[in-house]
Coordinates of C-alpha atoms in Angstrom, one line a residue:
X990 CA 0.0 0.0 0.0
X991 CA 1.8 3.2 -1.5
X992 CA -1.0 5.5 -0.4
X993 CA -4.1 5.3 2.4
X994 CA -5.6 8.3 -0.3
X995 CA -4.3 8.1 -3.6
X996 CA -6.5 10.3 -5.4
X997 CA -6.4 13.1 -3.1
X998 CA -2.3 12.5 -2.6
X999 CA -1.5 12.2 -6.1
X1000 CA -3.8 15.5 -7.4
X1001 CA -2.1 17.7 -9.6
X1002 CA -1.1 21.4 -8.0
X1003 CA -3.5 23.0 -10.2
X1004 CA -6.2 20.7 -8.5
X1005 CA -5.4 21.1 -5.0
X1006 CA -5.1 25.1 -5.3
X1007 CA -8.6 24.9 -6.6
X1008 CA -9.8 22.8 -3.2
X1009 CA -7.9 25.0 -1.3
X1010 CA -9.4 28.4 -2.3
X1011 CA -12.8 26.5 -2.1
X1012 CA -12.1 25.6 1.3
X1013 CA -10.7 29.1 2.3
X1014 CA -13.6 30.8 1.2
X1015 CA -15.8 28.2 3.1
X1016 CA -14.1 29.3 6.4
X1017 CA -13.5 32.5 6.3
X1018 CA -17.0 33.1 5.9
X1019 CA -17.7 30.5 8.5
X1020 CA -15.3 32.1 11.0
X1021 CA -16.7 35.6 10.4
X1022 CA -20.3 34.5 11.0
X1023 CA -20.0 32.3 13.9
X1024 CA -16.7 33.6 15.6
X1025 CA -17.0 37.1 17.3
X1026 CA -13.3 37.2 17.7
X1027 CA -12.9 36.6 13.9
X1028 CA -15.7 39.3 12.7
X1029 CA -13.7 41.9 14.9
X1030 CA -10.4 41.8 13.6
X1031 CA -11.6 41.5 10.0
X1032 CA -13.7 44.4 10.8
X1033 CA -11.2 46.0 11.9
X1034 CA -8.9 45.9 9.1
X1035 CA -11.7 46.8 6.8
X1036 CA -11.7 42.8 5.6
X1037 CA -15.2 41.0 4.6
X1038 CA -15.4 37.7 3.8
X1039 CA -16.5 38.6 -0.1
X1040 CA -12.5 39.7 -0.3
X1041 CA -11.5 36.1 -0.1
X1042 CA -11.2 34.8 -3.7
X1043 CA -8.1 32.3 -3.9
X1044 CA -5.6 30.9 -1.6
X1045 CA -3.6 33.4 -3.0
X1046 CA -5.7 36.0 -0.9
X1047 CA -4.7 34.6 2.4
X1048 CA -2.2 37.3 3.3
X1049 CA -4.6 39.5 3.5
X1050 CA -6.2 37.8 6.5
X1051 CA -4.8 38.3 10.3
X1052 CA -2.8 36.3 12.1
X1053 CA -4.0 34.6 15.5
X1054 CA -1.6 33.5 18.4
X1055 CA -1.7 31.2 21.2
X1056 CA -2.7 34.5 23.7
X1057 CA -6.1 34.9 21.7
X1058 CA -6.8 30.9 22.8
X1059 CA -6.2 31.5 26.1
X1060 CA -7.6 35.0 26.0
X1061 CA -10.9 33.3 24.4
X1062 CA -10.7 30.6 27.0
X1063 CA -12.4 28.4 27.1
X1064 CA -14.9 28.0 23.9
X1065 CA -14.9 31.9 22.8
X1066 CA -13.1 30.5 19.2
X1067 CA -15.4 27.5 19.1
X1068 CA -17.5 28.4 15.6
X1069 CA -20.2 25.6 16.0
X1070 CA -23.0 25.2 19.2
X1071 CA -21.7 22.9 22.3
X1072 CA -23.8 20.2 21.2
X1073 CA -22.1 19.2 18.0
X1074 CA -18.4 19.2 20.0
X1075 CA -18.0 15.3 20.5
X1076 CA -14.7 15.7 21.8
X1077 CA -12.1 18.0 24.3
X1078 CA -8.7 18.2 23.8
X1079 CA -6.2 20.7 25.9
X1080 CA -2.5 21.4 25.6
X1081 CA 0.0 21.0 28.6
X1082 CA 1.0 24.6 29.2
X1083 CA 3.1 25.4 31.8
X1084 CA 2.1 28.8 32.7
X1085 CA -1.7 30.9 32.0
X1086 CA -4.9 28.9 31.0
X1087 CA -4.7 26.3 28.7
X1088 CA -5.4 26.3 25.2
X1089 CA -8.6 24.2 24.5
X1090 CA -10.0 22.7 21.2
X1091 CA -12.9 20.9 20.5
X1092 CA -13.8 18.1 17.6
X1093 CA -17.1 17.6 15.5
X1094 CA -17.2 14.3 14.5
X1095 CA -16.4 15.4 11.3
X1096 CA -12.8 17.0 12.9
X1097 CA -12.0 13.7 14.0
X1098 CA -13.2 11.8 11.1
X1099 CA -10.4 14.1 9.1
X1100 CA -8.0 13.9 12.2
X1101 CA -8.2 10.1 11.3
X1102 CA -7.6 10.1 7.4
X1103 CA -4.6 12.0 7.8
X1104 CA -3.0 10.1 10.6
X1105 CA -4.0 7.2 8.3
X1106 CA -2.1 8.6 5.4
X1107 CA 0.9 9.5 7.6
X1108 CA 1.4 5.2 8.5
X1109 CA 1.0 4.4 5.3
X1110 CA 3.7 6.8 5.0
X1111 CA 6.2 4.8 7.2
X1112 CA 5.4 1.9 5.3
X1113 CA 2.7 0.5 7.7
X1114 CA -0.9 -1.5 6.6
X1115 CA -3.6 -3.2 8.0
X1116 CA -1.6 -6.4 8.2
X1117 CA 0.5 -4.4 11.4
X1118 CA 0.5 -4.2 15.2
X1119 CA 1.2 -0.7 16.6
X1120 CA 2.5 -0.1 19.8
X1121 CA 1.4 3.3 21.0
X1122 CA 3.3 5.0 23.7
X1123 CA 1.9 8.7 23.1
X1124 CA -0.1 9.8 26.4
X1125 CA -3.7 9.2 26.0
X1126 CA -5.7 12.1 27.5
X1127 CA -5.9 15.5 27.1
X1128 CA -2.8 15.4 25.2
X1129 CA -3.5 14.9 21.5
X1130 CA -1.2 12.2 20.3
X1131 CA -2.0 9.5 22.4
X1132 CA -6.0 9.0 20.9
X1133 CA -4.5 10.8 17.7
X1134 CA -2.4 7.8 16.4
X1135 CA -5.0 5.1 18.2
X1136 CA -7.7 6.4 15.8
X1137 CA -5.8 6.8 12.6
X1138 CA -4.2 3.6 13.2
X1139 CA -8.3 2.0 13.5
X1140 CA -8.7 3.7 9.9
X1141 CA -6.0 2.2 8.6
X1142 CA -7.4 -1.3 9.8
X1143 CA -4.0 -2.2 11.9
X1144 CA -4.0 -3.3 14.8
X1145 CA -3.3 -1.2 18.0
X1146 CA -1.7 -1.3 21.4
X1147 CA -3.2 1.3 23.6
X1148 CA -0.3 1.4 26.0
X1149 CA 0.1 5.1 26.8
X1150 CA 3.2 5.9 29.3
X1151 CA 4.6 5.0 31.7
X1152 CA 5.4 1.0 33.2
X1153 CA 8.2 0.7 30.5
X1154 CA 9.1 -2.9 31.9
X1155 CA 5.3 -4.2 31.3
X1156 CA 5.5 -1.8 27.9
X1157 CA 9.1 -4.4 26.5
X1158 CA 7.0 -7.1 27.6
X1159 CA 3.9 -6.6 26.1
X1160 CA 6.1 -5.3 22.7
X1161 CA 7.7 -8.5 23.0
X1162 CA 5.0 -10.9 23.5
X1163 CA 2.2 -9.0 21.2
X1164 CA 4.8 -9.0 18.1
X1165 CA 4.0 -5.1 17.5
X1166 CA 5.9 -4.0 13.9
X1167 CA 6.0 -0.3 14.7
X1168 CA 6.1 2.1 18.1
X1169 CA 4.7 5.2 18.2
X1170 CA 6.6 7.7 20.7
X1171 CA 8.2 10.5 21.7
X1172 CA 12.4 10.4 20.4
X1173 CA 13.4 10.7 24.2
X1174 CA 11.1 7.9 25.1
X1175 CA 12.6 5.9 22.3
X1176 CA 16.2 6.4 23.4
X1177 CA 14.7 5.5 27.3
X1178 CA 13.3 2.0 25.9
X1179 CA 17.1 1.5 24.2
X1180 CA 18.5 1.2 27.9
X1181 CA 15.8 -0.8 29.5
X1182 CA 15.7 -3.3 26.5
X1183 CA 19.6 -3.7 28.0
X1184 CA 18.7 -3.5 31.7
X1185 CA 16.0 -5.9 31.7
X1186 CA 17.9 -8.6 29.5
X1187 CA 16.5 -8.0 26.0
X1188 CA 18.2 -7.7 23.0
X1189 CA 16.7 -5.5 20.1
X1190 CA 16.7 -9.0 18.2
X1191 CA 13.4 -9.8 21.1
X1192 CA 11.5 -8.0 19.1
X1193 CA 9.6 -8.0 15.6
X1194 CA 9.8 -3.8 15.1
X1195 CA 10.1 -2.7 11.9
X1196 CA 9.2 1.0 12.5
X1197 CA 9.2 3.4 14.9
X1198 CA 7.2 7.0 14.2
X1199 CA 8.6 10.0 16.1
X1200 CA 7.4 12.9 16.8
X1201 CA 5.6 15.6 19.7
X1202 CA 9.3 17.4 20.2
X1203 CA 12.5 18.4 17.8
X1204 CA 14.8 15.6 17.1
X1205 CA 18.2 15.7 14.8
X1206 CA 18.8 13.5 12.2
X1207 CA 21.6 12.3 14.8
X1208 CA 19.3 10.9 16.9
X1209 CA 17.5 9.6 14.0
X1210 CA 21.0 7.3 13.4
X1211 CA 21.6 6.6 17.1
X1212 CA 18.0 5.3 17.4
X1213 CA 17.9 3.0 14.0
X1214 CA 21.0 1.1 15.0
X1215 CA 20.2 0.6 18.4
X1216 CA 16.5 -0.4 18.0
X1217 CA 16.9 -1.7 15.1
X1218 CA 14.0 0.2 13.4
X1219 CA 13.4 2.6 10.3
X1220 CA 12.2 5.6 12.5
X1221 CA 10.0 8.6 10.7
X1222 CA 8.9 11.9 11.9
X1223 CA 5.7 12.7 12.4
X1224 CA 4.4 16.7 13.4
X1225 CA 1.4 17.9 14.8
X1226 CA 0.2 20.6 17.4
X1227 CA -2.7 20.3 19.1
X1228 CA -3.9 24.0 18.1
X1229 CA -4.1 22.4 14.5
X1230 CA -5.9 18.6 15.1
X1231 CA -2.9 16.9 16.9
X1232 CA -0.4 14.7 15.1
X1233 CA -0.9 14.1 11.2
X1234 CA -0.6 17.3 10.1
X1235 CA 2.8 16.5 8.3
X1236 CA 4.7 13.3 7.9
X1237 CA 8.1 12.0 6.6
X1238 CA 7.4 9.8 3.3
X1239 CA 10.4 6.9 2.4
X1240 CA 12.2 9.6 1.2
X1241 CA 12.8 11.2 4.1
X1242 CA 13.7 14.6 2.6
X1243 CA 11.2 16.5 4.4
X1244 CA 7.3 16.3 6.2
X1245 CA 4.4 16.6 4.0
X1246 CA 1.9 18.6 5.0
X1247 CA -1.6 17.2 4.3
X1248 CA -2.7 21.0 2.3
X1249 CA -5.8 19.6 1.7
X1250 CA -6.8 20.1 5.1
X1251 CA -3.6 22.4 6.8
X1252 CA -2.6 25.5 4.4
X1253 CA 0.9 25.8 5.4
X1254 CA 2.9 29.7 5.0
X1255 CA 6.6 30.4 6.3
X1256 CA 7.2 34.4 7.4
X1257 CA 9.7 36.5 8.8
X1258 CA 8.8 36.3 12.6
X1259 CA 10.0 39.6 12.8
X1260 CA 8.5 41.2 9.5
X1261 CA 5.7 39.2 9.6
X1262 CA 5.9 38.7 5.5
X1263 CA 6.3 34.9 3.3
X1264 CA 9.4 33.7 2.6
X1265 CA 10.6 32.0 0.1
X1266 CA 10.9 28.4 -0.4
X1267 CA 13.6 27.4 1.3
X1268 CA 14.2 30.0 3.6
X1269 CA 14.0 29.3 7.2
X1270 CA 10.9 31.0 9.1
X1271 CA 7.9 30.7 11.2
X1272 CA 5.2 28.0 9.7
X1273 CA 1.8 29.1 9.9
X1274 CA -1.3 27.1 9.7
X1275 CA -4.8 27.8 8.4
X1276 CA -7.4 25.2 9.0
X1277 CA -9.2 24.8 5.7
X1278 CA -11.9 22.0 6.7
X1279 CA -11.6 22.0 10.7
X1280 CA -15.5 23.1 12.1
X1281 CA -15.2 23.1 15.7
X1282 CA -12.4 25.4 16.1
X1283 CA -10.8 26.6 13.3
X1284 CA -7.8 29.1 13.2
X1285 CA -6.9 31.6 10.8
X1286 CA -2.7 31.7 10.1
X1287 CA -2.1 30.8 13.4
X1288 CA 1.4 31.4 14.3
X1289 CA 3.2 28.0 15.8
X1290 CA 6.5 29.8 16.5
X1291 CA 8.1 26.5 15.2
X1292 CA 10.9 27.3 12.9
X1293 CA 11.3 25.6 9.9
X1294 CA 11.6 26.4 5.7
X1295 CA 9.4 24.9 3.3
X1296 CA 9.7 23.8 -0.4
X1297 CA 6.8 22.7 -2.9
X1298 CA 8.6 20.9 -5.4
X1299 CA 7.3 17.3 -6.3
X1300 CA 8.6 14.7 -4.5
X1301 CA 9.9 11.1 -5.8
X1302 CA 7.6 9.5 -3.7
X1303 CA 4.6 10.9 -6.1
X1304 CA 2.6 13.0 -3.2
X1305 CA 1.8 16.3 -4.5
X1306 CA 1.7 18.0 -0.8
X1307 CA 4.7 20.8 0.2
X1308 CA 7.3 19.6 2.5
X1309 CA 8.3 21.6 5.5
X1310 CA 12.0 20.8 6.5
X1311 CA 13.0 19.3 9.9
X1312 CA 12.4 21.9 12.8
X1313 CA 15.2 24.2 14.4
X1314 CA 13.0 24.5 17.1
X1315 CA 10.7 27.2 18.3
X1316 CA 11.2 30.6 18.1
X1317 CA 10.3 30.8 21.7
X1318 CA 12.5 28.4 22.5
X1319 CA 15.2 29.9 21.2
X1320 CA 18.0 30.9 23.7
X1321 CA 20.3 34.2 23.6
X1322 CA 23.5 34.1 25.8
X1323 CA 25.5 36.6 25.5
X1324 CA 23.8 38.0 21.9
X1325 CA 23.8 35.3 20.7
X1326 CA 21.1 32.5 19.0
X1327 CA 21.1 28.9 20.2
X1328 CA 18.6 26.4 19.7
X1329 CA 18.8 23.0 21.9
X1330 CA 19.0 21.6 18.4
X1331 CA 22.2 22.7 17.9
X1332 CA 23.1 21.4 20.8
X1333 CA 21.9 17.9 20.8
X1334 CA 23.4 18.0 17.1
X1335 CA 27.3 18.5 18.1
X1336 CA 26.9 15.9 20.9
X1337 CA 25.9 13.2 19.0
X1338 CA 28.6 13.1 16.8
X1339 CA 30.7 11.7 19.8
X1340 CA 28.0 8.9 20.1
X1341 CA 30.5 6.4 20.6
X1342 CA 31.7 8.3 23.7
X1343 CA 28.6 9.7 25.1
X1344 CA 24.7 8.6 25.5
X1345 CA 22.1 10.5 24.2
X1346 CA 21.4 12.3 27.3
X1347 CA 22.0 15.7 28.3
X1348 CA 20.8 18.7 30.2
X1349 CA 21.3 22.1 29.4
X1350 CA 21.7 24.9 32.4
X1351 CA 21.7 28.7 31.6
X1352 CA 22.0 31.1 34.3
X1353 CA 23.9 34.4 34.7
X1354 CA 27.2 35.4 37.0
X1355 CA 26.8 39.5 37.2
X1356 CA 25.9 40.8 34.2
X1357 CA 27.5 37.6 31.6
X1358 CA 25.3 34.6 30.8
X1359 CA 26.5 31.3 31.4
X1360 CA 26.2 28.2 29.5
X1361 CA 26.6 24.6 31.4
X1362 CA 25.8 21.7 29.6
X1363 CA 26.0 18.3 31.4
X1364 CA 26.2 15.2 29.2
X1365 CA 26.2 11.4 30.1
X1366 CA 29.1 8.8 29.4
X1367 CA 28.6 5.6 28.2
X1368 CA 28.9 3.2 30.8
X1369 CA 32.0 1.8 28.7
X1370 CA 33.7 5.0 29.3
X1371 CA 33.0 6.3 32.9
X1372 CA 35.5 4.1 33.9
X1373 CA 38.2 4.5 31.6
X1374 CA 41.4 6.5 32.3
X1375 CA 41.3 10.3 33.1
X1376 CA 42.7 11.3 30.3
X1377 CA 40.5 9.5 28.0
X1378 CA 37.6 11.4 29.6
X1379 CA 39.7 14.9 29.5
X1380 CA 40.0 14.5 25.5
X1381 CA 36.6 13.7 25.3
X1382 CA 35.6 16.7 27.1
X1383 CA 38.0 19.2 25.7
X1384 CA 36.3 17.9 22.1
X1385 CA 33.5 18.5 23.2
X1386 CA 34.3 22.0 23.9
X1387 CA 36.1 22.9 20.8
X1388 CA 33.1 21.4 18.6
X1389 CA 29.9 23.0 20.8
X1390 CA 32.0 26.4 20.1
X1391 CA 32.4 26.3 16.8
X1392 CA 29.1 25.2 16.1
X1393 CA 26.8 28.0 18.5
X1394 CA 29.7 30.5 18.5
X1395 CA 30.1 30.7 22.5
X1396 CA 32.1 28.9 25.1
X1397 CA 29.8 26.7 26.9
X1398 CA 31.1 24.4 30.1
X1399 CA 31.0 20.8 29.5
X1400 CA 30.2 18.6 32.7
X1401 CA 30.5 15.1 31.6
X1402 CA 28.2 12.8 34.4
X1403 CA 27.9 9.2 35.3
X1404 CA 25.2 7.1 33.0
X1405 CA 22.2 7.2 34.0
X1406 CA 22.5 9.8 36.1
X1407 CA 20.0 12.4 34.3
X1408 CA 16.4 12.9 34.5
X1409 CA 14.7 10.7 32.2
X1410 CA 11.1 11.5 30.8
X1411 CA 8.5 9.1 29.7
X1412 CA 7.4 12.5 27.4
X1413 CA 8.6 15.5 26.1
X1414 CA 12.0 15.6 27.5
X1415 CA 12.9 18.9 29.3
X1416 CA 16.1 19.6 28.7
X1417 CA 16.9 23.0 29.1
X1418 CA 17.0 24.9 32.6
X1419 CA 17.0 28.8 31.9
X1420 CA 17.6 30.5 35.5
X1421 CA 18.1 33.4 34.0
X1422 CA 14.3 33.3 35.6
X1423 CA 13.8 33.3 39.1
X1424 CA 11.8 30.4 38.9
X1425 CA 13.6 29.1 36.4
X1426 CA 12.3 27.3 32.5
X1427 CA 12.1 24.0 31.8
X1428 CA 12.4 23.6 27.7

């Protein structure tokens, strides 16, 4: 099975700029009916809906944020009544209310399709057995993949998080092909498939989809050779429907984004204008079919470039490169612009020295920002000779400062010694705040 939708994945560009403008015009006269918050920035800017002709009109339409969610909390963006919202879904924010959407059963029959799409993307049918590790709950990605993967007619393994020894057995003894998870989780199971006596060869995984935080292609090598799987990335946001809004295809040279459904623009995040293909930016979603909530260029802050050139693989959609990050994630130190990214990048290349676990801690002496970042040995090498370790370390330093352009301090740490997440890992510590920001 090459596609889940062929007709729709295989349209010419002419075709799916036609669907799209159809679909704009559908919302933005939906949005300016039934939203209040919609009809007063339109009105504002002198914008009706009759204005909206072709895709190619979108710029002309405002941007919305993740402050006009909360601001609207909870179901002030909601464009349909209560009754037809079958479902609730709310992002983990740390600080301020959270941002809530809501699903028609329409919304989720969508939501399904194009998580369908994205496993048959990796490869994956109805003859597989997926093991999903993505929270169930509130959090998107858990009940995201369990109900594409239901479309798709495979099997799935509702495991959620958490319990990883029962998780290896039940991976084990089930036979599951593929693993949906977070990258950090993946890299967690890697050590407990050694501390609990398995060996990668336990286990019939083909497959593993990644996705809910950045990763580097890096990590994408360390994780295929130690679980032995052919990993792909998977992005979503729960703003937009949840994961299955863009996903890696065999050739792995970027994430299509399912257009049909999510019209993706890059802009300056400073000028606020397009960019062009293949310049980084910020990607910006509009929701062209969504009825329960849907959002007009909302800005995801995640920074990425985008190019719309056919690919090999025979999908028509535009592929958005792998993420740098978020542009509110970004850290300055000392003027200058580092993204964990980066970081994680220039550490990996010493994988045979170092495990893929590290911890970033910013804070500031006087009036200079420091930079500490602690990284774990491999067991092999915590207890070889001193001056091993020294080498290791001063390469370290040499390569993170030629990469970011600052001097950062290198702690090297025991194994298994850092926090480990069954989630999103957290890796930076910015105490630059008083409370200090977990990243």
């Amino acid at each position: 099975m090459k596609y889940f939708n062929e007709k729709i994945e295989t349209m010419s560009r002419e075709q799916l700029s036609e669907l799209q403008s159809e679909r704009l015009r559908n919302v933005v006269k939906n949005v300016y009916e039934n939203v209040p918050y919609y009809k007063a920035k339109m009105d504002a800017i002198g914008l009706k809906p009759e204005d909206i002709h072709s895709i190619e009109d979108i710029s002309k339409l405002p941007f919305t944020e993740k402050h006009d969610l909360r601001a609207n909390y909870p179901f002030g963006l909601f464009a349909v009544p209560k009754k037809d919202i079958v479902r609730l879904h709310a992002s983990s924010g740390t600080t301020g209310k959270l941002t809530v959407v809501g699903y028609t059963k329409r919304d989720l029959e969508d939501w399904s399709e194009c998580v369908a799409r994205a496993l048959v993307m990796a490869g994956l049918s109805d003859e597989d057995i997926i093991h999903n590790a993505y929270g169930y709950g509130l959090f998107t990605g858990g009940l995201g993949i369990h109900y594409g993967t239901e479309k798709l007619g495979a099997a799935i393994v509702p495991c959620s998080t958490g319990n990883t020894q029962r998780q290896l057995m039940l991976m084990k003894d089930f036979g599951a092909t593929a693993i949906c998870c977070t990258p950090s989780y993946a890299t967690y199971l890697i050590e407990e498939i050694e501390k609990y006596g398995y060996k990668k060869e336990d286990f019939s995984l083909k497959t593993a989809i990644l996705g809910a935080e950045p990763w580097t292609e890096e990590m994408r090598k360390r994780i295929e050779k130690d679980l032995g799987v052919d990993t792909y990335n998977i992005y979503g946001l729960s703003e937009i429907s949840g994961p299955g809004v863009a996903m890696e295809c065999s050739e792995k040279n970027g994430s299509h984004v399912f257009e049909d459904f999510f019209y993706p623009e890059i802009i300056d995040p400073v000028t606020l204008e397009p960019v062009p293909d293949g310049v980084k930016g910020e990607l910006v979603f509009t929701t062209l079919n969504k009825q329960g909530i849907p959002l007009i260029r909302y800005r995801t802050r995640d920074i990425t470039s985008i190019t719309h050139e056919k690919c090999k693989c025979g999908r028509v959609f535009a592929r958005i490169s792998r993420l740098e990050g978020r542009s509110d994630d970004m850290l300055i130190i000392r003027g200058v612009n580092v993204f964990p990214s980066q970081i994680e990048t220039v550490l990996l290349k010493l994988g045979d020295y170092i495990a893929p676990q590290y911890q970033v801690i910013v804070d500031r002496v006087g009036s200079l920002d420091t930079i500490e970042i602690q990284v774990e040995l491999k067991d092999e090498m915590f207890s070889d000779e001193i001056k091993k370790i020294e080498t290791i370390q001063k390469q370290l330093a040499q390569d993170m400062q030629s990469s970011i352009g600052i001097n950062a301090k290198i702690t090297l740490v025991s194994p298994s010694s850092l926090p480990r997440t069954e989630g999103k890992a957290k890796r930076v510590i910015d105490k630059r705040n008083k409370e200090g920001i977990l990243c």
